[in-house]
Short mmCIF file of C-alpha atoms in Angstrom, two decimals:
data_model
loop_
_atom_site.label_atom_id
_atom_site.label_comp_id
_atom_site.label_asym_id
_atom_site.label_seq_id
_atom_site.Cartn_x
_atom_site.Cartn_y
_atom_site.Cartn_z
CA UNK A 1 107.55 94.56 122.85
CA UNK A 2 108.48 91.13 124.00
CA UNK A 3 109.31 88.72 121.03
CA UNK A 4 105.22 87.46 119.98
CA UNK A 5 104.56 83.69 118.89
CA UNK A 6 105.30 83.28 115.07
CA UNK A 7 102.22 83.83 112.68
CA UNK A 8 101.24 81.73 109.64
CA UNK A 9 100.63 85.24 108.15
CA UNK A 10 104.10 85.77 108.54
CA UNK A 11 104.97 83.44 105.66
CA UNK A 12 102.41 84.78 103.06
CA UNK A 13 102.56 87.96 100.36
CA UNK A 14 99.54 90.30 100.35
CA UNK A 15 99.41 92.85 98.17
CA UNK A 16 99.23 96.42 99.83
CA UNK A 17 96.87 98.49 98.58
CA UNK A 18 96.92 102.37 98.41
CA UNK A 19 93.96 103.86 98.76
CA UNK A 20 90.26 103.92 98.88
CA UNK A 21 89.80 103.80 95.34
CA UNK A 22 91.75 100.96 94.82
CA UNK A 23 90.16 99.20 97.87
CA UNK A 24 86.90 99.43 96.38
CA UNK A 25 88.28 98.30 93.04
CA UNK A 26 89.40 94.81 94.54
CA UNK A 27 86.22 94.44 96.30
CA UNK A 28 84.30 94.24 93.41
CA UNK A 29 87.15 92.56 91.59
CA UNK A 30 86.49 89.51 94.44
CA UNK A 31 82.47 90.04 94.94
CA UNK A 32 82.17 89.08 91.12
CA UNK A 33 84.68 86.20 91.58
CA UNK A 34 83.07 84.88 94.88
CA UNK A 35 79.70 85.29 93.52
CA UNK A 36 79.82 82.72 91.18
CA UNK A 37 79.90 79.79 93.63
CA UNK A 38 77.83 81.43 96.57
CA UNK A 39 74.74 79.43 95.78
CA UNK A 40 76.90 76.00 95.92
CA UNK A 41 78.98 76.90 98.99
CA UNK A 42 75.92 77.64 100.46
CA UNK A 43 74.31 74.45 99.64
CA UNK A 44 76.61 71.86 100.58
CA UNK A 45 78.63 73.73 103.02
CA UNK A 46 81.57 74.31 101.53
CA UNK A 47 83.69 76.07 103.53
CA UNK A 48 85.43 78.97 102.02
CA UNK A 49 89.22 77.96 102.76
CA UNK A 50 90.44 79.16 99.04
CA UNK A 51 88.26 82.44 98.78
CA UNK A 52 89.60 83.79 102.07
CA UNK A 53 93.02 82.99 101.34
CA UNK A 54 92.36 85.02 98.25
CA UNK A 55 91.19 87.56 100.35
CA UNK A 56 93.90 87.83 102.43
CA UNK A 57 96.25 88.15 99.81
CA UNK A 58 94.45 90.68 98.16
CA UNK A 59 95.18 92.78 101.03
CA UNK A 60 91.45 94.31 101.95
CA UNK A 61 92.40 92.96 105.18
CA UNK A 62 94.61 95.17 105.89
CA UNK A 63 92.82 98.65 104.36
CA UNK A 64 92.12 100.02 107.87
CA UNK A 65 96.01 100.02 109.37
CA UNK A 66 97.16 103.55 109.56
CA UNK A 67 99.00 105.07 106.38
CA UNK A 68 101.68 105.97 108.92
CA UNK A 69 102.09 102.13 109.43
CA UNK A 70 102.19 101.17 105.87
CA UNK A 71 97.98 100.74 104.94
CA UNK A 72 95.38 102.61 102.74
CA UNK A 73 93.98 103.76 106.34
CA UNK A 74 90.45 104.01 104.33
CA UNK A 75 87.28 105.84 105.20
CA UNK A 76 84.74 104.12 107.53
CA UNK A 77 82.51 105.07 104.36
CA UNK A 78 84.70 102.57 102.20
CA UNK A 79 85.23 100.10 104.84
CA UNK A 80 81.46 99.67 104.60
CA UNK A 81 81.62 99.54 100.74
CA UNK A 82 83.24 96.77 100.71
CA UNK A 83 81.89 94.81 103.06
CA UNK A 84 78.89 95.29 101.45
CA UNK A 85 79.96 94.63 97.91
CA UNK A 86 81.61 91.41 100.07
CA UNK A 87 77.98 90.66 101.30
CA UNK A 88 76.13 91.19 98.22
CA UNK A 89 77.93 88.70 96.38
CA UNK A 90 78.42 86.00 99.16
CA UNK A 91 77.02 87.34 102.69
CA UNK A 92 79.28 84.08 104.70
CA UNK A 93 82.31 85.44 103.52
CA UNK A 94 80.71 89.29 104.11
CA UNK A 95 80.70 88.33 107.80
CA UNK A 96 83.88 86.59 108.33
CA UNK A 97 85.90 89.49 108.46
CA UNK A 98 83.54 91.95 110.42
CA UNK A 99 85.16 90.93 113.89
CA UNK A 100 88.58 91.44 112.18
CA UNK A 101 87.92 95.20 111.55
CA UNK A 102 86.72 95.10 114.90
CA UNK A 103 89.49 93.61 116.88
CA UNK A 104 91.98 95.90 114.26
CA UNK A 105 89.82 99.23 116.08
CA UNK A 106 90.23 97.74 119.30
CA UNK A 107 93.96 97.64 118.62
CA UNK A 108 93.62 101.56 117.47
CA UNK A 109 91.70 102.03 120.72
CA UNK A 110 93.77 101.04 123.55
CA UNK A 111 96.38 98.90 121.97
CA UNK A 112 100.14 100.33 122.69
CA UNK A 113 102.60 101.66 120.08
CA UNK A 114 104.52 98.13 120.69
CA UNK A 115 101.32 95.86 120.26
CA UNK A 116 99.81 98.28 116.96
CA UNK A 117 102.68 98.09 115.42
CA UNK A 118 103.38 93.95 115.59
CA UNK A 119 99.91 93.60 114.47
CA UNK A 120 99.91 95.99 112.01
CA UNK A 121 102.77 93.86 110.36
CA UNK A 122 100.59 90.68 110.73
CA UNK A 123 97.94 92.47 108.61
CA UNK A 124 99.73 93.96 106.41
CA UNK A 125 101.54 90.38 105.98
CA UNK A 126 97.83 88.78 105.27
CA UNK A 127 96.65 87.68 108.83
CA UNK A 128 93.31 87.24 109.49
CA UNK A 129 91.58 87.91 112.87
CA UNK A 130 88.76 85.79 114.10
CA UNK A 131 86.79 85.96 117.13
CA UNK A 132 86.14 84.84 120.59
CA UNK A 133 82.97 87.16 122.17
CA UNK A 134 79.66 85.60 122.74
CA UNK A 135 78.77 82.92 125.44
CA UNK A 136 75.41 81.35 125.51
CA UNK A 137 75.65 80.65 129.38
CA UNK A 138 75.35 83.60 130.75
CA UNK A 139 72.15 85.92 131.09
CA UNK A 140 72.32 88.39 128.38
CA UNK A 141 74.79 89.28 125.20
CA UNK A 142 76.47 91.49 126.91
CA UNK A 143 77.75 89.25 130.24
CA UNK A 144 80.72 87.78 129.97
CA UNK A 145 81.92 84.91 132.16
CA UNK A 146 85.43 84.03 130.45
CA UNK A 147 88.25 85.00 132.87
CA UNK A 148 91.70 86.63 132.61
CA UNK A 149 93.41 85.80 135.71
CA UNK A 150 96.88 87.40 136.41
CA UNK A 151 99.84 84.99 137.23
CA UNK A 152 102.44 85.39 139.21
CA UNK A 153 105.14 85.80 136.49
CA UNK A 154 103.28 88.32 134.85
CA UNK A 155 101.43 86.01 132.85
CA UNK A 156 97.91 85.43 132.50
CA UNK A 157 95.95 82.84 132.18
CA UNK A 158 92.10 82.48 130.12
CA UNK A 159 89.88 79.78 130.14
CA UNK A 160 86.08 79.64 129.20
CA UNK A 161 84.17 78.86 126.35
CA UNK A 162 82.69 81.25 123.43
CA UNK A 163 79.88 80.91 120.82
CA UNK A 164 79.41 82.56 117.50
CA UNK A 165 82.87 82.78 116.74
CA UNK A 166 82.45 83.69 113.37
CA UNK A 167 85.92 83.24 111.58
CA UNK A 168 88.07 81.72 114.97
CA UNK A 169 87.94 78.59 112.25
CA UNK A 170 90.00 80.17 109.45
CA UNK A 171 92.23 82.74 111.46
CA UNK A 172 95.78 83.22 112.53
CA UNK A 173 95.32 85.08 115.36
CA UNK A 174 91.80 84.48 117.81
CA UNK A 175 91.03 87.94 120.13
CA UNK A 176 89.14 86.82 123.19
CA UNK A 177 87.02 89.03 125.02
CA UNK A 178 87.28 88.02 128.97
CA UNK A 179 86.98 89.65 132.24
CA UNK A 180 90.17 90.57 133.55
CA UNK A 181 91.68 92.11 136.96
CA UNK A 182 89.22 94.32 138.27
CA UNK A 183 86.05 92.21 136.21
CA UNK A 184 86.95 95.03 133.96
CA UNK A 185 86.38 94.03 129.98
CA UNK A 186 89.87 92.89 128.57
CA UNK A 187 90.96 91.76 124.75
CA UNK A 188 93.79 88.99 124.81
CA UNK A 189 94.91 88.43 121.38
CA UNK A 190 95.69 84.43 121.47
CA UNK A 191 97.71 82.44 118.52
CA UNK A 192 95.05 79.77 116.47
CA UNK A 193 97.90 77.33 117.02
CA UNK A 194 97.98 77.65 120.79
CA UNK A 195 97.44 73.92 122.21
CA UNK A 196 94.96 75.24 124.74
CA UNK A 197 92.94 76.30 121.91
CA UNK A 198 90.28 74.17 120.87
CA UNK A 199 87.82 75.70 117.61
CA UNK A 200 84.94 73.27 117.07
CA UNK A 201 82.82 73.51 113.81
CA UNK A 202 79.35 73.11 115.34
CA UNK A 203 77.65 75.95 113.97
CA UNK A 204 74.23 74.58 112.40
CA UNK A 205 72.79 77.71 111.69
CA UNK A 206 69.52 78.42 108.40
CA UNK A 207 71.19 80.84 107.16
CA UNK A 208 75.08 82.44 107.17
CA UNK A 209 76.20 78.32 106.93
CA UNK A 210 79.62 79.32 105.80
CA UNK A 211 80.60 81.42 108.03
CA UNK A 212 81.65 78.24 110.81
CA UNK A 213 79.87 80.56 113.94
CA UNK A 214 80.89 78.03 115.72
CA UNK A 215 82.35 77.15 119.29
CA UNK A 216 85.75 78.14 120.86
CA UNK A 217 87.07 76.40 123.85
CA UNK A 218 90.37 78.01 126.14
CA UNK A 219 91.78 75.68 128.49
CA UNK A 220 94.64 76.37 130.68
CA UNK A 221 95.92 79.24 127.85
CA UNK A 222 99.10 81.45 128.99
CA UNK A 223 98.87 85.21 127.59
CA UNK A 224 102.07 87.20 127.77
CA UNK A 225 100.83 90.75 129.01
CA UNK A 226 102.13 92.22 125.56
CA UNK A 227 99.08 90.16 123.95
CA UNK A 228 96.51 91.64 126.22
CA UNK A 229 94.81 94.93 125.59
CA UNK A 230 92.44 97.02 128.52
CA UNK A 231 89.31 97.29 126.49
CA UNK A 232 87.42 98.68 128.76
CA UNK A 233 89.40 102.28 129.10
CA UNK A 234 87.13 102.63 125.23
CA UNK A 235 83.86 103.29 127.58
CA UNK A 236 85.51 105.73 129.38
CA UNK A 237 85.53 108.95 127.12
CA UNK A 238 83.24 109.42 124.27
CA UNK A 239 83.35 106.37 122.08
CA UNK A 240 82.05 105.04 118.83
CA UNK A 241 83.71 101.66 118.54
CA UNK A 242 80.00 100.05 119.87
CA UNK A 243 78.92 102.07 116.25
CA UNK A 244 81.84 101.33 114.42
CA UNK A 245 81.46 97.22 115.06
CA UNK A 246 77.63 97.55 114.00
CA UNK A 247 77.90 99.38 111.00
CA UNK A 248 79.81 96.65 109.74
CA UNK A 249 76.76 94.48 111.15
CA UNK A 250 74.42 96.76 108.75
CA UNK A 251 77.00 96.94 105.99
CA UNK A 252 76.42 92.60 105.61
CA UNK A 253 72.71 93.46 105.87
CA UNK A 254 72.81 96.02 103.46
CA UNK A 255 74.74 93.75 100.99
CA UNK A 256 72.28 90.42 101.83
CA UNK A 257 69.39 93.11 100.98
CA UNK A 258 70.96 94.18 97.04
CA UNK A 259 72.22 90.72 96.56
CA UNK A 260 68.66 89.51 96.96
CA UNK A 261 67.40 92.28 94.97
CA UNK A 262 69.78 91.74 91.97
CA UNK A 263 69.42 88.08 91.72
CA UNK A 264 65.17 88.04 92.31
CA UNK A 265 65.37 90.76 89.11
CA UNK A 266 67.21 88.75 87.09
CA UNK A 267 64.98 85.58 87.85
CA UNK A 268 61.92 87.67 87.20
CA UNK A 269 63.07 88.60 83.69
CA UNK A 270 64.30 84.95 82.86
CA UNK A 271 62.58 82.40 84.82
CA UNK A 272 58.81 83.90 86.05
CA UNK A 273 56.29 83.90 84.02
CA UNK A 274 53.56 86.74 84.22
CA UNK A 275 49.96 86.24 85.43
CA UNK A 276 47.44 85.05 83.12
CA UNK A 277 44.84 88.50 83.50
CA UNK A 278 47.58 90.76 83.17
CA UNK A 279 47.84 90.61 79.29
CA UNK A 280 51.49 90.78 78.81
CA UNK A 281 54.30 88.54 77.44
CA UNK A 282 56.92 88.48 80.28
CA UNK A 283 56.93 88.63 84.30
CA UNK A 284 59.17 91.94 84.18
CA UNK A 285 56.53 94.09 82.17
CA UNK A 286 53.68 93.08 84.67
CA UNK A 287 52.63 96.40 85.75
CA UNK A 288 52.39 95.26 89.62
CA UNK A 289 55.63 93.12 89.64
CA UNK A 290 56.98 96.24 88.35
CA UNK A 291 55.38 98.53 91.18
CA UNK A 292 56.62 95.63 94.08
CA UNK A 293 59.82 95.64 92.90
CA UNK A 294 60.29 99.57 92.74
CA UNK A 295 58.91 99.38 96.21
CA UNK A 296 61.50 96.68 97.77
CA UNK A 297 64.19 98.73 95.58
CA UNK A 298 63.07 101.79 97.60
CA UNK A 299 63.76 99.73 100.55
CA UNK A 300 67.69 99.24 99.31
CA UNK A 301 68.82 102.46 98.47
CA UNK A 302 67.67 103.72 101.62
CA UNK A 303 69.77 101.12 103.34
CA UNK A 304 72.44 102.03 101.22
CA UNK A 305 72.09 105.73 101.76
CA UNK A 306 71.93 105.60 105.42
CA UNK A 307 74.86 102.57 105.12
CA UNK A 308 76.95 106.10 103.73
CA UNK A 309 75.81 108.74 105.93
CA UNK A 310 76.96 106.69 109.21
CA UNK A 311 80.11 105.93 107.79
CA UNK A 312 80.69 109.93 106.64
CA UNK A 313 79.31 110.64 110.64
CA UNK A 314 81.56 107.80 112.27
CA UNK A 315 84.45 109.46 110.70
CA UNK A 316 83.59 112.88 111.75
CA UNK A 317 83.44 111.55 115.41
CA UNK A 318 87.75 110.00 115.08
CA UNK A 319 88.55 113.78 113.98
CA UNK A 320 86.77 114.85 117.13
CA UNK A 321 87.57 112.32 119.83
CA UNK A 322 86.73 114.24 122.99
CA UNK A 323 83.35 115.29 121.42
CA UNK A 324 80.36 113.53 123.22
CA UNK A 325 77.99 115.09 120.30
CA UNK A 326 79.78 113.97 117.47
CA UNK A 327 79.85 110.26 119.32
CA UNK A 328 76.03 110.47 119.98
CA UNK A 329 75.06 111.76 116.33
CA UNK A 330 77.59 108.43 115.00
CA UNK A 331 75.68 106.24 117.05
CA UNK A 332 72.08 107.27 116.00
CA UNK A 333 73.17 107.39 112.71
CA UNK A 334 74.65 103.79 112.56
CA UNK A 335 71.40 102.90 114.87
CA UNK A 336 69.15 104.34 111.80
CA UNK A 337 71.10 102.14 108.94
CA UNK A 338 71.41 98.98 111.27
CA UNK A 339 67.47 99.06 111.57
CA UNK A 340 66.89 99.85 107.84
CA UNK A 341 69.35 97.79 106.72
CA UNK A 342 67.49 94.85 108.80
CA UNK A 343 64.15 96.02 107.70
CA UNK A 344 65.50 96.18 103.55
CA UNK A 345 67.19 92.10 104.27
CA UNK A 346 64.60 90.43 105.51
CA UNK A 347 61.89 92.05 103.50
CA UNK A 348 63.21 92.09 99.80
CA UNK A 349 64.69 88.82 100.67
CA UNK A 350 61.22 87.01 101.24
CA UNK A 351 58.62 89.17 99.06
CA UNK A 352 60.42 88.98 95.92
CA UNK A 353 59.41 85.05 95.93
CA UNK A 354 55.81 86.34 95.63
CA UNK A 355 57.55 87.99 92.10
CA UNK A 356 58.84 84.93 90.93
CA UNK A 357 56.73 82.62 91.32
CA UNK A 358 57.01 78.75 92.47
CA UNK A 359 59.60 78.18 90.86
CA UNK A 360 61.59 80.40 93.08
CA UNK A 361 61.15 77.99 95.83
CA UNK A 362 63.06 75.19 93.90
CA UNK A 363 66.34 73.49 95.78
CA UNK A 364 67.79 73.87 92.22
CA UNK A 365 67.47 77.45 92.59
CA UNK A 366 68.68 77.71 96.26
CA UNK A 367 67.18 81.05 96.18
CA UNK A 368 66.00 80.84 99.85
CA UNK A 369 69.75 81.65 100.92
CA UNK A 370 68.93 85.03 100.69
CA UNK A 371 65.76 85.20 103.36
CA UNK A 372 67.83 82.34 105.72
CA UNK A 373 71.34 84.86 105.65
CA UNK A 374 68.64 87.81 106.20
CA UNK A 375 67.22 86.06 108.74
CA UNK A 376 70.18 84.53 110.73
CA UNK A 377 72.46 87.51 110.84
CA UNK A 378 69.82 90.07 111.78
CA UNK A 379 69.50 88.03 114.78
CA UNK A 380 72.44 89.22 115.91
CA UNK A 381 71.04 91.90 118.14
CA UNK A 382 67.72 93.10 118.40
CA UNK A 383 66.16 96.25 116.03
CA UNK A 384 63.68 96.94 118.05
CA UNK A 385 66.17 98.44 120.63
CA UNK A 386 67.49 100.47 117.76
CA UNK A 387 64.05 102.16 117.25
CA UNK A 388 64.27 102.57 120.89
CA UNK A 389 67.20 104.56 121.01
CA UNK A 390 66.48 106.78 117.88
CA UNK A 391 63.02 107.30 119.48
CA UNK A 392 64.01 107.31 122.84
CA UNK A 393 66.90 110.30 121.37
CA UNK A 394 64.08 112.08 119.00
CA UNK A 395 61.43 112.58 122.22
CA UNK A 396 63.46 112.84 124.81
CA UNK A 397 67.18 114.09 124.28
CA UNK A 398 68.33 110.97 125.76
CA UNK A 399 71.71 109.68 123.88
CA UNK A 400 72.26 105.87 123.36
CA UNK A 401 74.63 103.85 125.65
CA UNK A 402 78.23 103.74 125.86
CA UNK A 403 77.62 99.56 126.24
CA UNK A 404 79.79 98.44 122.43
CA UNK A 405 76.17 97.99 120.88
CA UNK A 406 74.81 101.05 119.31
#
């Protein structure tokens, strides 16, 4: 592989971490360090700057690079562990790195042996992937207009301009997603530093405020061809890289949904106070707090039970690439957490208010994060076209699309 531009990454120590155990073990090391100051970040829009450099060096960046290549090479079931131990503690910095285990499968996907293993390198070194996918101009999500245009040398050259970039504003290296020769759907892998790169923090979101969603501009950029990767060869064989990206989506979820759920218990047993007619001394031993409460924790541990049986069925499909079953029974079962996982945010996240009381609604308390990140990131694409496909599979036999989605 032609000599890449230097990193920033390349100048840091990570620690390496072995395997899934000790993965997990960091993960909850951070959650419980991050979750002290989620509330504040969240308030005043702090940007997390010195909690993702934290993460980087702690090396959960780098968990999914191939043992051969020097990672942990962790379960999909783990990957989604800690992204939602991650999420439950601060949901912003949850997100940021979901499009870097993306772009790291997209790598796995098509990438060659030269481009997997410079990356790999970069993670292992600390570097942190952003993103460059969405545009608001065109008609749907999943248009792109963003061009890759071939030059003469060999060279190519991008230019457009991308939304929801969630982490393009703290990364090293910014993967764009652009039509290339052909209009077929191509990933070039562009430097932060690059002068025709241009990351604007405009995103002015409810909810996820941390997470700088914000806008990515390419002017006049020149890829070398050993930064650009064919994406599109993914949709030509049985695939679950559309499942793999949104069971990260429903991992966040999953983690907004318990974080909610821990912190409304703990403000029911210290801060509510019961109801006058139900004859008791605290909020906590009100018989129908207690039976809401069981009934939004319900709602959790389904999410998290389904969050583990698509990552168990997502790794079942990589030891059986070539089998269009084992891709289709992934998807639905990512498709079934995703829409629980939604359904478990949104809903513990606003009825435990009702629990609490008024003074759950205070700006002191800044408990309202928790519906705005439920709100904002399950946005992100719609459930009801995950009940569609699990009903649509259930009736009628028909298997979701091969479209990066489901």
């Amino acid at each position: 592989m032609p000599s890449a531009p230097s990193s920033p990454a390349r100048s840091r120590t990570a620690q390496v971490i072995a395997d899934d155990a000790e993965a997990v073990a960091v993960a909850a090391r951070l959650a419980d360090s991050f979750r002290a100051g989620a509330a504040r970040r969240d308030a005043e829009r702090l940007l997390p700057h010195a909690e993702l450099a934290e993460l980087s060096a702690s090396g959960l960046l780098a968990v999914t690079v191939p043992r051969a290549q020097g990672g942990a090479e962790v379960s999909t079931r783990t990957l989604g562990e800690i992204v939602r131990l991650l999420s439950a503690a601060d949901p912003s910095i949850g997100q940021i790195p979901q499009n870097h285990f993306f772009f790291v499968e997209v790598l796995k996907e098509n990438g060659t042996e030269a481009q997997r293993a410079f990356f790999y390198a970069e993670l292992l070194a600390g570097a942190r992937f952003g993103n460059a996918l969405a545009e608001k101009a065109t008609r749907h999500a999943l248009e792109f207009a963003t061009r890759l245009e071939e030059r003469p040398d060999g060279t190519y050259r991008l230019d457009g301009v991308k939304n929801y970039a969630t982490g393009a504003l703290f990364a090293d290296w910014i993967p764009v997603f652009a039509l290339g020769p052909g209009d077929r759907l191509t990933a070039a892998f562009v430097p932060s530093d690059d002068p025709g790169v241009h990351v604007v923090d405009d995103w002015d979101g409810i909810g996820q405020r941390i997470t700088a969603s914000g806008t990515v501009r390419l002017t006049d950029v020149v890829v070398p061809a050993h930064l650009v990767v064919p994406h599109h060869l993914t949709f030509e064989r049985p695939e679950v890289f559309g499942a793999y990206g949104q069971f990260i989506h429903a991992a966040v979820d999953t983690g907004i949904a318990r974080g909610a759920l821990e912190e409304g218990g703990e403000l029911i047993r210290t801060l509510a106070r019961p109801w006058g007619e139900a004859g008791v001394e605290r909020a906590a031993d009100e018989p129908l707090v207690i039976q809401k409460f069981g009934e939004l924790t319900l709602l959790v541990r389904a999410a998290e039970a389904l969050l583990e049986k698509a990552g168990d069925a997502i790794d079942a499909a990589h030891r059986a690439p070539a089998d269009a079953r084992a891709a289709t029974d992934a998807s639905l079962a990512v498709t079934a957490a995703r829409a629980q996982a939604d359904t478990a945010a949104v809903t513990v996240a606003g009825e435990v208010f009702a629990l609490i009381g008024a003074r759950a609604a205070t700006r002191a308390q800044n408990f309202d994060r928790h519906w705005r990140n439920a709100r904002t990131h399950t946005l992100h694409d719609p459930r009801r076209w995950k009940i569609q496909h699990l009903g649509n599979h259930s009736l009628n036999g028909v298997a979701p699309p091969a479209n990066g989605i489901v």
